[in-house]
Coordinates of C-alpha atoms and ligand atoms in Angstrom, one line a residue:
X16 CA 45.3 16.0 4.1
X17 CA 42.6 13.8 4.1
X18 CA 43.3 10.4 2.4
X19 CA 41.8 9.4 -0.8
X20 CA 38.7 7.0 -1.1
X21 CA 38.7 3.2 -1.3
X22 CA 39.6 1.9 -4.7
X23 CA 37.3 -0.8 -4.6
X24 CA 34.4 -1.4 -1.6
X25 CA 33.5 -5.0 -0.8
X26 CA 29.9 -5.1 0.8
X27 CA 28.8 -8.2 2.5
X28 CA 25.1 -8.7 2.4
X29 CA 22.8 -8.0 -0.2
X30 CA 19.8 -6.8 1.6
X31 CA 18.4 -3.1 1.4
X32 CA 21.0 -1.5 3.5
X33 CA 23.9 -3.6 1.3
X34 CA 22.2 -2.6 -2.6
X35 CA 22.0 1.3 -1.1
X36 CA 25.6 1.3 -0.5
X37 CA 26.3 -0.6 -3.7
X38 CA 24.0 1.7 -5.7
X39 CA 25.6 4.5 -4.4
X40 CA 29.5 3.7 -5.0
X41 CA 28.9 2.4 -8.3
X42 CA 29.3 5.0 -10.2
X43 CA 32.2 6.7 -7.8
X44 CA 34.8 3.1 -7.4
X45 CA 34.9 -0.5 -7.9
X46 CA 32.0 -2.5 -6.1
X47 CA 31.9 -6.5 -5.1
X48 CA 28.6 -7.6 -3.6
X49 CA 28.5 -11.0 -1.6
X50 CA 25.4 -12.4 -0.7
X51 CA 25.1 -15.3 1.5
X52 CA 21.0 -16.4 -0.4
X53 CA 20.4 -17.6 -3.7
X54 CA 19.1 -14.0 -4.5
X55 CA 19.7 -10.5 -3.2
X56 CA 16.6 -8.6 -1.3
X57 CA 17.2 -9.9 2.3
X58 CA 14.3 -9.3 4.0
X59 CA 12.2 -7.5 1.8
X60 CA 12.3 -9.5 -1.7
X61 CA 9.7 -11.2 -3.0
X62 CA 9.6 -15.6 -4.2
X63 CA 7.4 -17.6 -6.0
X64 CA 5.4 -19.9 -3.6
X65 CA 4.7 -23.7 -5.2
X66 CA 1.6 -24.1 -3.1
X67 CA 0.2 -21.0 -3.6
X68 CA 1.6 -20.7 -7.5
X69 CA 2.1 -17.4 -7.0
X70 CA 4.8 -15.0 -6.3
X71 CA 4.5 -13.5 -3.1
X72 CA 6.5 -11.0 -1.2
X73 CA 7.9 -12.9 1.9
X74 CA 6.4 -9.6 3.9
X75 CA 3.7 -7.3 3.4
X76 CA 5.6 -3.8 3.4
X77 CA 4.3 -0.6 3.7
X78 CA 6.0 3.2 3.3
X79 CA 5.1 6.6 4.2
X80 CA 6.0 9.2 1.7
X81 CA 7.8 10.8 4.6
X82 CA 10.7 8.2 3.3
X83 CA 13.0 10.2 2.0
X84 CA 15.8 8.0 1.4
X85 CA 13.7 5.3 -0.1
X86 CA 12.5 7.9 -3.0
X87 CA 15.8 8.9 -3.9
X88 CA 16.9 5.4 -4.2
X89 CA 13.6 4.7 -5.9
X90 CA 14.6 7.9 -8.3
X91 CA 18.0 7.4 -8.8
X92 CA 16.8 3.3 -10.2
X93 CA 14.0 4.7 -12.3
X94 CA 11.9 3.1 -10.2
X95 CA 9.3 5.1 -8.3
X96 CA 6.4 3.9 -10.9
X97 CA 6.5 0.4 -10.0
X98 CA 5.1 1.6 -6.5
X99 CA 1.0 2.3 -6.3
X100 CA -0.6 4.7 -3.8
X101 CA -4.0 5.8 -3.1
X102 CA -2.6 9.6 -4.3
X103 CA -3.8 10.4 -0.6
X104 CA -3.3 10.2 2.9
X105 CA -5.8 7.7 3.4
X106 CA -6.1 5.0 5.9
X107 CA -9.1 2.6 5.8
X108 CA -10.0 0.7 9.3
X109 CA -12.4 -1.8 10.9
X110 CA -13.0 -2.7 14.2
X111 CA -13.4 -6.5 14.7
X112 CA -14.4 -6.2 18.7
X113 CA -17.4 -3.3 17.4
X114 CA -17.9 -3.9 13.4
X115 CA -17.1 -0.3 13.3
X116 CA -15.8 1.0 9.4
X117 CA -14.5 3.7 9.2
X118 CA -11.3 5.9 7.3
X119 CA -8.9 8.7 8.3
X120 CA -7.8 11.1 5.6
X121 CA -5.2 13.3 6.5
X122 CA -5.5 15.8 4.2
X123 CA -2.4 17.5 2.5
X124 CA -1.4 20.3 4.8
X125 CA 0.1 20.4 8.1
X126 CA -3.3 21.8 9.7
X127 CA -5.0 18.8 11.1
X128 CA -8.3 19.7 9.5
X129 CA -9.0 16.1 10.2
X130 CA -9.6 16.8 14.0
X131 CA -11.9 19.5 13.9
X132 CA -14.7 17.4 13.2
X133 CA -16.7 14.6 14.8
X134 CA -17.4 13.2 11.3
X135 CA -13.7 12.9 10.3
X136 CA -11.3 12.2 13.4
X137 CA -11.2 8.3 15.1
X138 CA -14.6 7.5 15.9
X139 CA -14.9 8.1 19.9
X140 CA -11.7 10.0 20.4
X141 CA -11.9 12.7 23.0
X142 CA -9.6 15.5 22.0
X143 CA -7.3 15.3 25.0
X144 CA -5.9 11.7 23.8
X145 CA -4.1 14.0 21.6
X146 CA -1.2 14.4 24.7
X147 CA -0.4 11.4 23.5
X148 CA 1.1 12.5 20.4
X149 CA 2.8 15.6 22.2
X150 CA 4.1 12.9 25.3
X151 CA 5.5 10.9 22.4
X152 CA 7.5 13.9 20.6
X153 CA 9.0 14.7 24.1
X154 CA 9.9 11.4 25.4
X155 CA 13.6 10.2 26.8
X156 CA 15.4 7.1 25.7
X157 CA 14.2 5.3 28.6
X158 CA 10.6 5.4 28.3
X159 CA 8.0 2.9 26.8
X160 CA 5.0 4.0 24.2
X161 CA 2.3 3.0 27.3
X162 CA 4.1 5.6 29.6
X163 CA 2.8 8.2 26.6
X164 CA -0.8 7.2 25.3
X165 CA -3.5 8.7 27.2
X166 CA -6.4 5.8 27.2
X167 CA -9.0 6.0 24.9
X168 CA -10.3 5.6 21.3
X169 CA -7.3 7.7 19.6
X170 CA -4.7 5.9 21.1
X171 CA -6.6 1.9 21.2
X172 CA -7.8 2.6 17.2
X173 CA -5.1 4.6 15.7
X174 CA -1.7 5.1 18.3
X175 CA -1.1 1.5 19.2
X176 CA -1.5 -0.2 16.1
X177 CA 0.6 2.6 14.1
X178 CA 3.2 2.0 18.0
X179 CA 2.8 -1.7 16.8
X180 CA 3.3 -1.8 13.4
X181 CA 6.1 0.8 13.3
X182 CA 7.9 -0.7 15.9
X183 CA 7.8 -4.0 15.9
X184 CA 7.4 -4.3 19.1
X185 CA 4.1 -4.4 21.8
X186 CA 3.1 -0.8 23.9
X187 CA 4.6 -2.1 27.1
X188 CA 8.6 -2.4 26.0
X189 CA 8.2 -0.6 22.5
X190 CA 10.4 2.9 23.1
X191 CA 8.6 5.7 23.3
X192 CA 11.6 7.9 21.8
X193 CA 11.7 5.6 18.3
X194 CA 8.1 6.1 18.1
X195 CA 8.5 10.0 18.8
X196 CA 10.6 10.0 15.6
X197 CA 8.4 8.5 13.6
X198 CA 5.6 10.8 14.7
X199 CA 7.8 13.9 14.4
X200 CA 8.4 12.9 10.5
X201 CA 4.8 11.6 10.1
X202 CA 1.8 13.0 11.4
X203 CA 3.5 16.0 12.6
X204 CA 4.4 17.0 9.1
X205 CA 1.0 16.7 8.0
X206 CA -1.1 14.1 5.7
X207 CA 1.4 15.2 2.4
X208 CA 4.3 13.0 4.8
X209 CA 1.7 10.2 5.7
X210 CA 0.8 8.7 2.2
X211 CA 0.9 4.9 2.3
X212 CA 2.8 3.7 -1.0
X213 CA 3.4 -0.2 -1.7
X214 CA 5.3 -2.7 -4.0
X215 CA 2.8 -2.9 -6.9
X216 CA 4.4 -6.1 -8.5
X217 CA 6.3 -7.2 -5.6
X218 CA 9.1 -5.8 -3.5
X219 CA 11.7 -7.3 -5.5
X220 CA 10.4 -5.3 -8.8
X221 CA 11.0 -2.2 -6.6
X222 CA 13.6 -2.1 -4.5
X223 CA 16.1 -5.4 -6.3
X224 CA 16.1 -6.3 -9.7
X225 CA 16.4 -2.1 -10.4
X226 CA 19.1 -2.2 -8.5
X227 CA 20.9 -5.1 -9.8
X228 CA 19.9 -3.9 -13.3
X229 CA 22.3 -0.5 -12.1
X230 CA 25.2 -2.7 -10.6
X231 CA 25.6 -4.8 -13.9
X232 CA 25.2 -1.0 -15.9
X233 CA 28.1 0.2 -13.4
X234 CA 30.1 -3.2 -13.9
X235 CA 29.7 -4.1 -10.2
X236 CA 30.0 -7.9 -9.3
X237 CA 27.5 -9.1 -7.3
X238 CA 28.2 -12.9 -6.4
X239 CA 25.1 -14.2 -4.6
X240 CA 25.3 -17.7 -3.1
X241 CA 28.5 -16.5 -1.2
X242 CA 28.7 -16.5 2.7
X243 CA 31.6 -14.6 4.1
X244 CA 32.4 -16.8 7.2
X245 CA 35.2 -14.8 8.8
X246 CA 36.2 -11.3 8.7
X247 CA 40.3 -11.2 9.1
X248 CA 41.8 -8.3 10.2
X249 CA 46.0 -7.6 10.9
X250 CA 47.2 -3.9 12.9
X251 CA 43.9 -2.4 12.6
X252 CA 42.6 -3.2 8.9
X253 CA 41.0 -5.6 7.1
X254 CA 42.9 -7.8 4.6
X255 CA 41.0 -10.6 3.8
X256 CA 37.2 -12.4 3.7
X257 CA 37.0 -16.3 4.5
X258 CA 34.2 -17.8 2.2
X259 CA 33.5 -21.8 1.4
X260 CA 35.2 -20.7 -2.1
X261 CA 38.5 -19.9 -0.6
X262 CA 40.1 -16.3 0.8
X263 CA 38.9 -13.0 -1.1
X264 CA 42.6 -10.5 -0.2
X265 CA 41.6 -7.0 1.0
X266 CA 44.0 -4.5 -0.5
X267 CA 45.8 -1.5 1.3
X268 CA 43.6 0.6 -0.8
X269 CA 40.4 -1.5 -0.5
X270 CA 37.2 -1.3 1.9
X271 CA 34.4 -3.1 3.3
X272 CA 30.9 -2.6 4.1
X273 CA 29.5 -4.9 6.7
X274 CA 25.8 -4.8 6.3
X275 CA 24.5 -8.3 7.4
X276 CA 21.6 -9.2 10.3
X277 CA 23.1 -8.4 13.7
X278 CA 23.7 -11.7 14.7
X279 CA 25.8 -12.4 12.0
X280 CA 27.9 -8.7 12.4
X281 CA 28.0 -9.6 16.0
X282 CA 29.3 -13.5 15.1
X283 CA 32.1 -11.7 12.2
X284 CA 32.8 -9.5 14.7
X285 CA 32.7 -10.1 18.6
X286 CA 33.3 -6.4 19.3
X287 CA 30.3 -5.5 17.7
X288 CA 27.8 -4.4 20.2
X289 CA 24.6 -4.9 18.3
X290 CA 20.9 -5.8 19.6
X291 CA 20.2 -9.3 20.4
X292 CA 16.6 -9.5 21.6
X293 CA 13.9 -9.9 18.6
X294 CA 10.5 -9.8 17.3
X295 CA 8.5 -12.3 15.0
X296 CA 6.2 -11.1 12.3
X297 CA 3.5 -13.3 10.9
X298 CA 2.3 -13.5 7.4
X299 CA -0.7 -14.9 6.1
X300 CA -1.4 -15.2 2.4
X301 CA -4.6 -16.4 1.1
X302 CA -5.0 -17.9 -2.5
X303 CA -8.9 -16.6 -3.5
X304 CA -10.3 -19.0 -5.9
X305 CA -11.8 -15.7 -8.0
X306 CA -10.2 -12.5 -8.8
X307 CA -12.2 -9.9 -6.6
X308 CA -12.1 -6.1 -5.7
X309 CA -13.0 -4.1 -3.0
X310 CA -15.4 -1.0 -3.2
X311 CA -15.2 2.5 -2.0
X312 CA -12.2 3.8 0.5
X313 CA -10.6 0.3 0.9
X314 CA -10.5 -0.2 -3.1
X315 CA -8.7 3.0 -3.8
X316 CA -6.0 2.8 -0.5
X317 CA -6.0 -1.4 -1.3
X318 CA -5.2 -2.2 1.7
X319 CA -7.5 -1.7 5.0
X320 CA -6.1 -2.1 8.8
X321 CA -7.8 -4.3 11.7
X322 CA -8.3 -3.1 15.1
X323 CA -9.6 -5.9 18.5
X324 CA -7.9 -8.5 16.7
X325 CA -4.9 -10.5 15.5
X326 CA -4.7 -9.1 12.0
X327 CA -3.4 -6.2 11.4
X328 CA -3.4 -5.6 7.6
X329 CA -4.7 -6.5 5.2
X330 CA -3.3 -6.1 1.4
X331 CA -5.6 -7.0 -1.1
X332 CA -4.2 -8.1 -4.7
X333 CA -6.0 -9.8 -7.3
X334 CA -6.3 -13.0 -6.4
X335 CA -4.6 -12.8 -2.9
X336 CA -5.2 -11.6 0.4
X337 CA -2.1 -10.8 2.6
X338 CA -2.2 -10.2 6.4
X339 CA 0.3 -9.0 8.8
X340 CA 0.1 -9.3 12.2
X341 CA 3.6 -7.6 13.9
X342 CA 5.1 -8.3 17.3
X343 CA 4.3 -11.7 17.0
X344 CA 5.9 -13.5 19.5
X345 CA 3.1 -13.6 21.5
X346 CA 1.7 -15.7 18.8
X347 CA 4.9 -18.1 18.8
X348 CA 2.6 -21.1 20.5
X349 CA -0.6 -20.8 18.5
X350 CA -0.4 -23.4 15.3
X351 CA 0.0 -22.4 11.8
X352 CA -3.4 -24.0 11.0
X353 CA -4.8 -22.2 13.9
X354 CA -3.5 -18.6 13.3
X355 CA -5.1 -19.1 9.2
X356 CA -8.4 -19.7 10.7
X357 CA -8.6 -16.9 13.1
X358 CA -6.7 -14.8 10.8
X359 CA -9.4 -15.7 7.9
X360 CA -12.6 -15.0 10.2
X361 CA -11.3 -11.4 10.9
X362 CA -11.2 -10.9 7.2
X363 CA -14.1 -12.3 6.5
X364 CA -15.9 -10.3 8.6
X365 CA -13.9 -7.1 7.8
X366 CA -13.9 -7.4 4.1
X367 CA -17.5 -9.3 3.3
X368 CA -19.3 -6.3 3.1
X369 CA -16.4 -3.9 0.8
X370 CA -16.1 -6.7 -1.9
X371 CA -17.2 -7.1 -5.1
X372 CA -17.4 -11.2 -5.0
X373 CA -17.9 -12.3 -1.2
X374 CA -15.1 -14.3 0.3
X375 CA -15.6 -18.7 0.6
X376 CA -17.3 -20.4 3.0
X377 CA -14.9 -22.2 3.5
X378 CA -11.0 -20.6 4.1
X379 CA -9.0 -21.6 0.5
X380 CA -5.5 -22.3 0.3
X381 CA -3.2 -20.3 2.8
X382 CA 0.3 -20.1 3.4
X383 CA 1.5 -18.5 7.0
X384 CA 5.1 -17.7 7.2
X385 CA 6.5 -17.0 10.2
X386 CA 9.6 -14.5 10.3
X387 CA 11.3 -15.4 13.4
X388 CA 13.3 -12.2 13.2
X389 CA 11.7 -10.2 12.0
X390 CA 13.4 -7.2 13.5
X391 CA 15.2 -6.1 16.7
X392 CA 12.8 -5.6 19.4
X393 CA 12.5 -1.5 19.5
X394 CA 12.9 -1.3 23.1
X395 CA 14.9 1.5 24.7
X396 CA 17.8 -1.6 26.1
X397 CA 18.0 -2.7 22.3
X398 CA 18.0 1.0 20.8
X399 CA 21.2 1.4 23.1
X400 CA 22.9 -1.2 21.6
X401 CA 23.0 -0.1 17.9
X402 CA 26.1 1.4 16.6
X403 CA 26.9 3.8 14.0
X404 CA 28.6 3.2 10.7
X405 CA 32.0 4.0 11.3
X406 CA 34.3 2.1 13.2
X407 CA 37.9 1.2 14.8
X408 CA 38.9 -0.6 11.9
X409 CA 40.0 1.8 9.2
X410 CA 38.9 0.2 6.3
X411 CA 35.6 -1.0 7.7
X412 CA 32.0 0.4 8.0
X413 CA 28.5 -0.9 9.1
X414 CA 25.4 -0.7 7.6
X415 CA 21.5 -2.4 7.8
X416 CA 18.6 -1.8 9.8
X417 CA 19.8 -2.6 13.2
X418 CA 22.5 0.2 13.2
X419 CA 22.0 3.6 14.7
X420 CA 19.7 5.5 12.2
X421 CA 17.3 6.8 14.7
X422 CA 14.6 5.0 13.3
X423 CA 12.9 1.6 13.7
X424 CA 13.9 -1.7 11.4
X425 CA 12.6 -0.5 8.4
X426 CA 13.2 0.1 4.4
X427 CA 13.9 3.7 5.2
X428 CA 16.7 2.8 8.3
X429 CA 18.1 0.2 6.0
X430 CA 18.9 2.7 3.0
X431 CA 19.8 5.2 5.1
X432 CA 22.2 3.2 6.9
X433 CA 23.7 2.2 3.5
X434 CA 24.5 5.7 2.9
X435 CA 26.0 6.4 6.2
X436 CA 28.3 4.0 5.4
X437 CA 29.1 5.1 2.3
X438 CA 30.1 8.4 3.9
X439 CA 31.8 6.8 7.1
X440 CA 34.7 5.4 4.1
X441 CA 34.9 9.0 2.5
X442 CA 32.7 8.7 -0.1
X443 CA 29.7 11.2 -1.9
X444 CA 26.4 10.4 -1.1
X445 CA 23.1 11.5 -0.4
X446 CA 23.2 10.4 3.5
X447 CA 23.0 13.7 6.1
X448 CA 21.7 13.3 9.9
X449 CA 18.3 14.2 10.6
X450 CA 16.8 15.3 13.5
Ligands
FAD27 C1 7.7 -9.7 7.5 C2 8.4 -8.3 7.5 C3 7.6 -7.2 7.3 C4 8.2 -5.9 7.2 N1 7.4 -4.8 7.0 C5 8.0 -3.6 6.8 C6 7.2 -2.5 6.4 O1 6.0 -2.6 6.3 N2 7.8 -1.3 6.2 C7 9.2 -1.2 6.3 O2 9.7 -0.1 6.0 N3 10.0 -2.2 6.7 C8 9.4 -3.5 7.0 N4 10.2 -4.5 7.3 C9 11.6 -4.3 7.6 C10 12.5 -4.3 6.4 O3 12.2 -5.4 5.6 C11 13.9 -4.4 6.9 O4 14.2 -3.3 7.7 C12 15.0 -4.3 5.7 O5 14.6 -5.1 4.7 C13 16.3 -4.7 6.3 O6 17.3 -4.7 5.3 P1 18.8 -5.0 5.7 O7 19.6 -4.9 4.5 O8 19.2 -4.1 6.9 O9 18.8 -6.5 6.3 P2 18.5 -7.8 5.6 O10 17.4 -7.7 4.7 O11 18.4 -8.9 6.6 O12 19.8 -8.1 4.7 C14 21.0 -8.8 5.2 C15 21.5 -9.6 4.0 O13 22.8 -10.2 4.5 C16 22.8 -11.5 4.0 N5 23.8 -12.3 4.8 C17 23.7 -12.7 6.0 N6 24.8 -13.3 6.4 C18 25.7 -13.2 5.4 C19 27.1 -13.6 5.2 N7 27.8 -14.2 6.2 N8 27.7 -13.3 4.0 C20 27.0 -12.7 3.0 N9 25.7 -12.3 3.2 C21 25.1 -12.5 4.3 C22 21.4 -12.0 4.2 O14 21.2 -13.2 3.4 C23 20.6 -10.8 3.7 O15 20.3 -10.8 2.3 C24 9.6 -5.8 7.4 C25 10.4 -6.9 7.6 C26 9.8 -8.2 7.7 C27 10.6 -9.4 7.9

């Protein structure tokens, strides 16, 4: 006879991964939420920034609609619409070493209609590059995206920088296998699985304040401002939290959800095996001093990516332009003041032509934040390090990006994870392994 579900779930860590599982027991038992920051969100939430008076998103994110996990969370809040999408596959690009434009549209079906002609593929791709993508969908656990790509324009202008921006994590250590996954739900599937979506009024519109606006509904507690500093366990259970405001009991009936960075999980809990090597990303937000637009196929997508340079993307909003540049530790030396300027002559050069008002002269007020963790590094050491969401302690059960979801440190991993850890402690919920 299989014993009956928690009576009430504690969750530690209010990132993605912690609101999915908290979203999802809700409605089925009682839910406490601790969360170490002023405000929930983790890594994707989104602040007001004094100098830039402006709220910003402290990263740029983007999704694929091949994110199925993230739509029914979205759903389930009521809160799909406050996303924006071009309605398309559609991927604008420049070239900073060539000042080459040019766009990919992937069409809706799973025939690569794309290919077939000169005209639509990546400019200077020799059909044979394609290898790549079939190397990738076959590759082992111990191989590295380079050991994959077949050299040319498709894999410099298209199969890196998606290896780089999925991943995290530069072509020479980035695993081939976590790529391979990502390519098998993406551009395998056809352009209906590869339509960029994006936080239209932040990320914490989307993905936080909906979900908070569900816990308080439900009559969850979420306490933020509440680091859990040790983790006390007697014969094999939990039965209490240590926090600075005193000892939180863990009933005989009563669960917890650990779903905190892995350095923390590991620090709570030495058994945890958890990646410890990690990547930086870089954000750079420029405050325009006019509201400006961008014609054509980088208006409607609103974004545009960058290929020969530092920048990577580039999100346009009104009166901002955000940047990311990913696996940026190579970038760890290079001053902030340094990276802006570089950053905002790429742009400048990318974007003069597409916009409605020009850009400055002169670079206008930027703020760079660097993300020192980013994410785990995606290597295949790390990815052999990540654990699933059940474990030896009964009443215990691990969630966030960094466990073993199969996919890369992303929104999708972390709401997936926070369903596979609803499930590891017996509950319903939407969470069933994929490939
Ligand atoms: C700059 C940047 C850009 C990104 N871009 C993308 C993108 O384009 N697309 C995409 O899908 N993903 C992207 N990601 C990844 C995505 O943001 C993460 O995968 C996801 O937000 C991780 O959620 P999580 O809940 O697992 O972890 P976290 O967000 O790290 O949440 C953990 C929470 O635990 C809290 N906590 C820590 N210690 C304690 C404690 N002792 N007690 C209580 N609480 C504690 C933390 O404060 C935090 O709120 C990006 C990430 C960054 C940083």
């Amino acid at each position: 006879m299989s014993l009956p579900p928690p009576a009430r779930v504690h969750i530690i860590g209010g990132g993605l991964a912690g609101l999915s599982a908290a979203v999802e027991l809700a409605p089925q038992t009682q839910v406490r939420l601790y969360e170490a920051g002023p405000s929930c969100g983790g890594r994707a939430r989104s602040y007001y920034d004094r100098a830039l008076e402006t709220e910003i998103d402290n990263g740029n994110h983007l999704l694929l609609s091949a994110n199925p996990y993230t739509f029914r969370y979205l759903d389930l809040l009521g809160a799909r619409d406050t996303l924006r999408t071009p309605g398309a596959a559609l991927f604008p690009w420049y070239d900073l070493r060539d000042g080459l434009a040019w766009h990919l549209n992937l069409g809706r079906g799973r025939v690569p209609y794309w290919l077939l002609s000169p005209h639509t593929r990546v400019p200077g791709m020799r059909l044979r590059e394609m290898a790549g993508l079939r190397n990738l969908l076959r590759a082992g656990p111990g191989e590295v995206v380079a050991d994959c790509l077949v050299p040319g324009e498709f894999s410099r202008r298209l199969l890196e920088p998606l290896a780089v921006s999925a991943l995290n994590t530069d072509i020479d250590s980035g695993s081939a296998q976590l790529l391979g996954t990502i390519v098998r739900r993406t551009l395998a599937k056809g352009g209906k699985a590869c339509q960029p979506w994006m936080a239209a009024r932040g990320l914490s519109r989307s993905f936080v304040t909906p979900a908070l606006d569900w816990l308080k509904r439900c009559h969850a507690e979420v306490h933020t401002g509440q680091r859990i500093t040790e983790i006390v366990r007697e014969k094999g259970r939990i039965t209490a939290l240590n926090s600075a405001s005193g000892p939180i009991r863990i009933g005989r009936d009563e669960a917890v959800i650990l779903a905190v960075p892995p350095v923390v999980a590991s620090a709570l809990l030495p058994e945890v095996e958890a990646p410890d090597a990690f990547e930086s990303i870089v954000n750079a937000h420029f405050r325009l001093p006019v509201s400006t637009r961008a014609k054509g196929v980088v208006g409607k997508a609103g974004f545009v990516g960058l290929v020969g340079g530092m920048a990577e993307w580039v999100f346009l909003h009104d009166r901002v332009l955000s940047v990311t540049v990913s696996a940026a530790n190579r970038f760890a030396d290079i001053p902030s003041e340094v990276m802006l300027n570089m950053i905002w002559e790429e742009i400048s050069q990318a974007l003069n032509s597409v916009l409605t008002t020009p850009l400055p002269l002169t670079r206008p007020r930027a703020r760079l934040i660097r993300e020192k963790r980013a994410t785990f590094a995606a290597t295949p050491l790390q990815a052999r390090r990540r654990p699933g969401a059940a474990t030896s302690t009964v009443n215990l059960a691990l969630a966030g990006d960094w466990t073993d979801t199969g996919l890369p440190s992303t929104i999708e991993g972390a709401i997936q994870s926070g369903l596979a850890a609803v499930a590891a402690l017996g509950f319903r919920s939407g969470y069933s392994k994929q490939d």
